[in-house]
């Protein structure tokens, strides 16, 4: 993998240099900047780690798209899919999953659009969600219902 391929793959995963430095436990993003520019060759282990992250995103997108297509074939009335997007302050998982979640959303958006299905992305608002949720349990299904409610307004 050359420096351009490394940089483009990193960016396609919505990972900044600082993000990778944090994920990989590097003290500074400077070395990643040098890899991006071609000043230093990208170590093979870092190439493999980045490719592995991309493989995870691709597999997740494939599974998501397959699920939507299967539901569309079964029910024939799906032309809009609604998903929840998180920002760094309201994501309840770890940082890497948050970044990969966003990469999955964007790749899925484009893939579904090619298939004639609109992906509506609703930003998660914890305060609004908890108010809407009331005393019910927090589940992925409830977050989906909240998001659908948001696009209906």
PDB file of N, CA and C in Angstrom, residues 5 16 18 20 31 33 51 55 63 75-76 87-88 92-93 103 106 109 112 117 120 131-132 134 137 140-142 145:
ATOM      1  N   UNK A   5      -2.762   5.523  -1.179  1.00  0.00           N
ATOM      2  CA  UNK A   5      -3.768   4.507  -0.832  1.00  0.00           C
ATOM      3  C   UNK A   5      -4.052   4.508   0.670  1.00  0.00           C
ATOM      4  N   UNK A  16      -9.297  10.734  11.213  1.00  0.00           N
ATOM      5  CA  UNK A  16      -8.269  11.758  11.079  1.00  0.00           C
ATOM      6  C   UNK A  16      -6.926  11.167  11.507  1.00  0.00           C
ATOM      7  N   UNK A  18      -5.205  12.303  13.918  1.00  0.00           N
ATOM      8  CA  UNK A  18      -5.271  12.259  15.379  1.00  0.00           C
ATOM      9  C   UNK A  18      -6.074  11.046  15.843  1.00  0.00           C
ATOM     10  N   UNK A  20      -6.322   8.114  14.378  1.00  0.00           N
ATOM     11  CA  UNK A  20      -5.470   6.925  14.292  1.00  0.00           C
ATOM     12  C   UNK A  20      -4.395   6.930  15.369  1.00  0.00           C
ATOM     13  N   UNK A  31       3.662  11.075  12.825  1.00  0.00           N
ATOM     14  CA  UNK A  31       4.141   9.951  12.005  1.00  0.00           C
ATOM     15  C   UNK A  31       3.098   9.587  10.946  1.00  0.00           C
ATOM     16  N   UNK A  33       1.048  11.685   9.553  1.00  0.00           N
ATOM     17  CA  UNK A  33       1.176  12.735   8.551  1.00  0.00           C
ATOM     18  C   UNK A  33       2.328  12.404   7.603  1.00  0.00           C
ATOM     19  N   UNK A  51      -6.539  -1.933   6.823  1.00  0.00           N
ATOM     20  CA  UNK A  51      -7.327  -2.785   5.923  1.00  0.00           C
ATOM     21  C   UNK A  51      -8.342  -3.602   6.717  1.00  0.00           C
ATOM     22  N   UNK A  55     -12.290  -3.752   6.224  1.00  0.00           N
ATOM     23  CA  UNK A  55     -13.019  -5.014   6.035  1.00  0.00           C
ATOM     24  C   UNK A  55     -14.226  -5.097   6.967  1.00  0.00           C
ATOM     25  N   UNK A  63     -23.946  -6.566   5.202  1.00  0.00           N
ATOM     26  CA  UNK A  63     -25.001  -7.197   6.001  1.00  0.00           C
ATOM     27  C   UNK A  63     -26.207  -6.275   6.152  1.00  0.00           C
ATOM     28  N   UNK A  75     -41.604  -7.364   2.035  1.00  0.00           N
ATOM     29  CA  UNK A  75     -42.734  -6.472   2.310  1.00  0.00           C
ATOM     30  C   UNK A  75     -43.046  -5.509   1.170  1.00  0.00           C
ATOM     31  N   UNK A  76     -42.098  -5.320   0.257  1.00  0.00           N
ATOM     32  CA  UNK A  76     -42.260  -4.506  -0.950  1.00  0.00           C
ATOM     33  C   UNK A  76     -42.693  -3.061  -0.714  1.00  0.00           C
ATOM     34  N   UNK A  87     -22.923  11.734  17.473  1.00  0.00           N
ATOM     35  CA  UNK A  87     -21.719  12.551  17.414  1.00  0.00           C
ATOM     36  C   UNK A  87     -20.845  12.133  18.588  1.00  0.00           C
ATOM     37  N   UNK A  88     -19.654  12.681  18.653  1.00  0.00           N
ATOM     38  CA  UNK A  88     -18.684  12.220  19.651  1.00  0.00           C
ATOM     39  C   UNK A  88     -19.179  12.410  21.086  1.00  0.00           C
ATOM     40  N   UNK A  92     -22.601   6.163  22.961  1.00  0.00           N
ATOM     41  CA  UNK A  92     -22.378   5.453  24.213  1.00  0.00           C
ATOM     42  C   UNK A  92     -21.381   4.302  24.110  1.00  0.00           C
ATOM     43  N   UNK A  93     -20.798   4.106  22.947  1.00  0.00           N
ATOM     44  CA  UNK A  93     -19.795   3.055  22.785  1.00  0.00           C
ATOM     45  C   UNK A  93     -18.393   3.647  22.806  1.00  0.00           C
ATOM     46  N   UNK A 103     -18.687   5.715   9.219  1.00  0.00           N
ATOM     47  CA  UNK A 103     -18.247   5.222   7.904  1.00  0.00           C
ATOM     48  C   UNK A 103     -19.287   4.266   7.322  1.00  0.00           C
ATOM     49  N   UNK A 106     -22.337   6.299   5.965  1.00  0.00           N
ATOM     50  CA  UNK A 106     -22.112   6.987   4.696  1.00  0.00           C
ATOM     51  C   UNK A 106     -22.004   6.007   3.527  1.00  0.00           C
ATOM     52  N   UNK A 109     -25.501   4.750   2.872  1.00  0.00           N
ATOM     53  CA  UNK A 109     -26.300   5.793   2.238  1.00  0.00           C
ATOM     54  C   UNK A 109     -26.137   5.737   0.727  1.00  0.00           C
ATOM     55  N   UNK A 112     -27.460   2.254  -0.815  1.00  0.00           N
ATOM     56  CA  UNK A 112     -28.920   2.182  -0.862  1.00  0.00           C
ATOM     57  C   UNK A 112     -29.488   3.145  -1.906  1.00  0.00           C
ATOM     58  N   UNK A 117     -33.319   3.248  -2.686  1.00  0.00           N
ATOM     59  CA  UNK A 117     -33.819   3.346  -1.317  1.00  0.00           C
ATOM     60  C   UNK A 117     -33.145   4.529  -0.644  1.00  0.00           C
ATOM     61  N   UNK A 120     -32.453   7.850   5.501  1.00  0.00           N
ATOM     62  CA  UNK A 120     -32.581   9.076   6.295  1.00  0.00           C
ATOM     63  C   UNK A 120     -31.739   8.899   7.548  1.00  0.00           C
ATOM     64  N   UNK A 131     -36.555  12.153  26.927  1.00  0.00           N
ATOM     65  CA  UNK A 131     -37.866  12.755  27.156  1.00  0.00           C
ATOM     66  C   UNK A 131     -38.945  11.960  26.419  1.00  0.00           C
ATOM     67  N   UNK A 132     -38.683  11.615  25.173  1.00  0.00           N
ATOM     68  CA  UNK A 132     -39.617  10.826  24.367  1.00  0.00           C
ATOM     69  C   UNK A 132     -39.787   9.425  24.955  1.00  0.00           C
ATOM     70  N   UNK A 134     -39.454   8.335  28.061  1.00  0.00           N
ATOM     71  CA  UNK A 134     -40.185   8.249  29.326  1.00  0.00           C
ATOM     72  C   UNK A 134     -39.648   7.123  30.201  1.00  0.00           C
ATOM     73  N   UNK A 137     -37.865   1.103  28.484  1.00  0.00           N
ATOM     74  CA  UNK A 137     -36.465   0.682  28.444  1.00  0.00           C
ATOM     75  C   UNK A 137     -35.780   1.180  27.171  1.00  0.00           C
ATOM     76  N   UNK A 140     -32.312  -0.705  21.078  1.00  0.00           N
ATOM     77  CA  UNK A 140     -32.079  -0.274  19.696  1.00  0.00           C
ATOM     78  C   UNK A 140     -33.413  -0.063  18.985  1.00  0.00           C
ATOM     79  N   UNK A 141     -34.381  -0.912  19.255  1.00  0.00           N
ATOM     80  CA  UNK A 141     -35.701  -0.767  18.631  1.00  0.00           C
ATOM     81  C   UNK A 141     -36.355   0.560  19.035  1.00  0.00           C
ATOM     82  N   UNK A 142     -36.193   0.942  20.290  1.00  0.00           N
ATOM     83  CA  UNK A 142     -36.766   2.211  20.744  1.00  0.00           C
ATOM     84  C   UNK A 142     -36.037   3.388  20.099  1.00  0.00           C
ATOM     85  N   UNK A 145     -37.441   3.648  16.685  1.00  0.00           N
ATOM     86  CA  UNK A 145     -38.787   4.232  16.717  1.00  0.00           C
ATOM     87  C   UNK A 145     -38.713   5.741  16.938  1.00  0.00           C
TER      88      UNK A 145
END
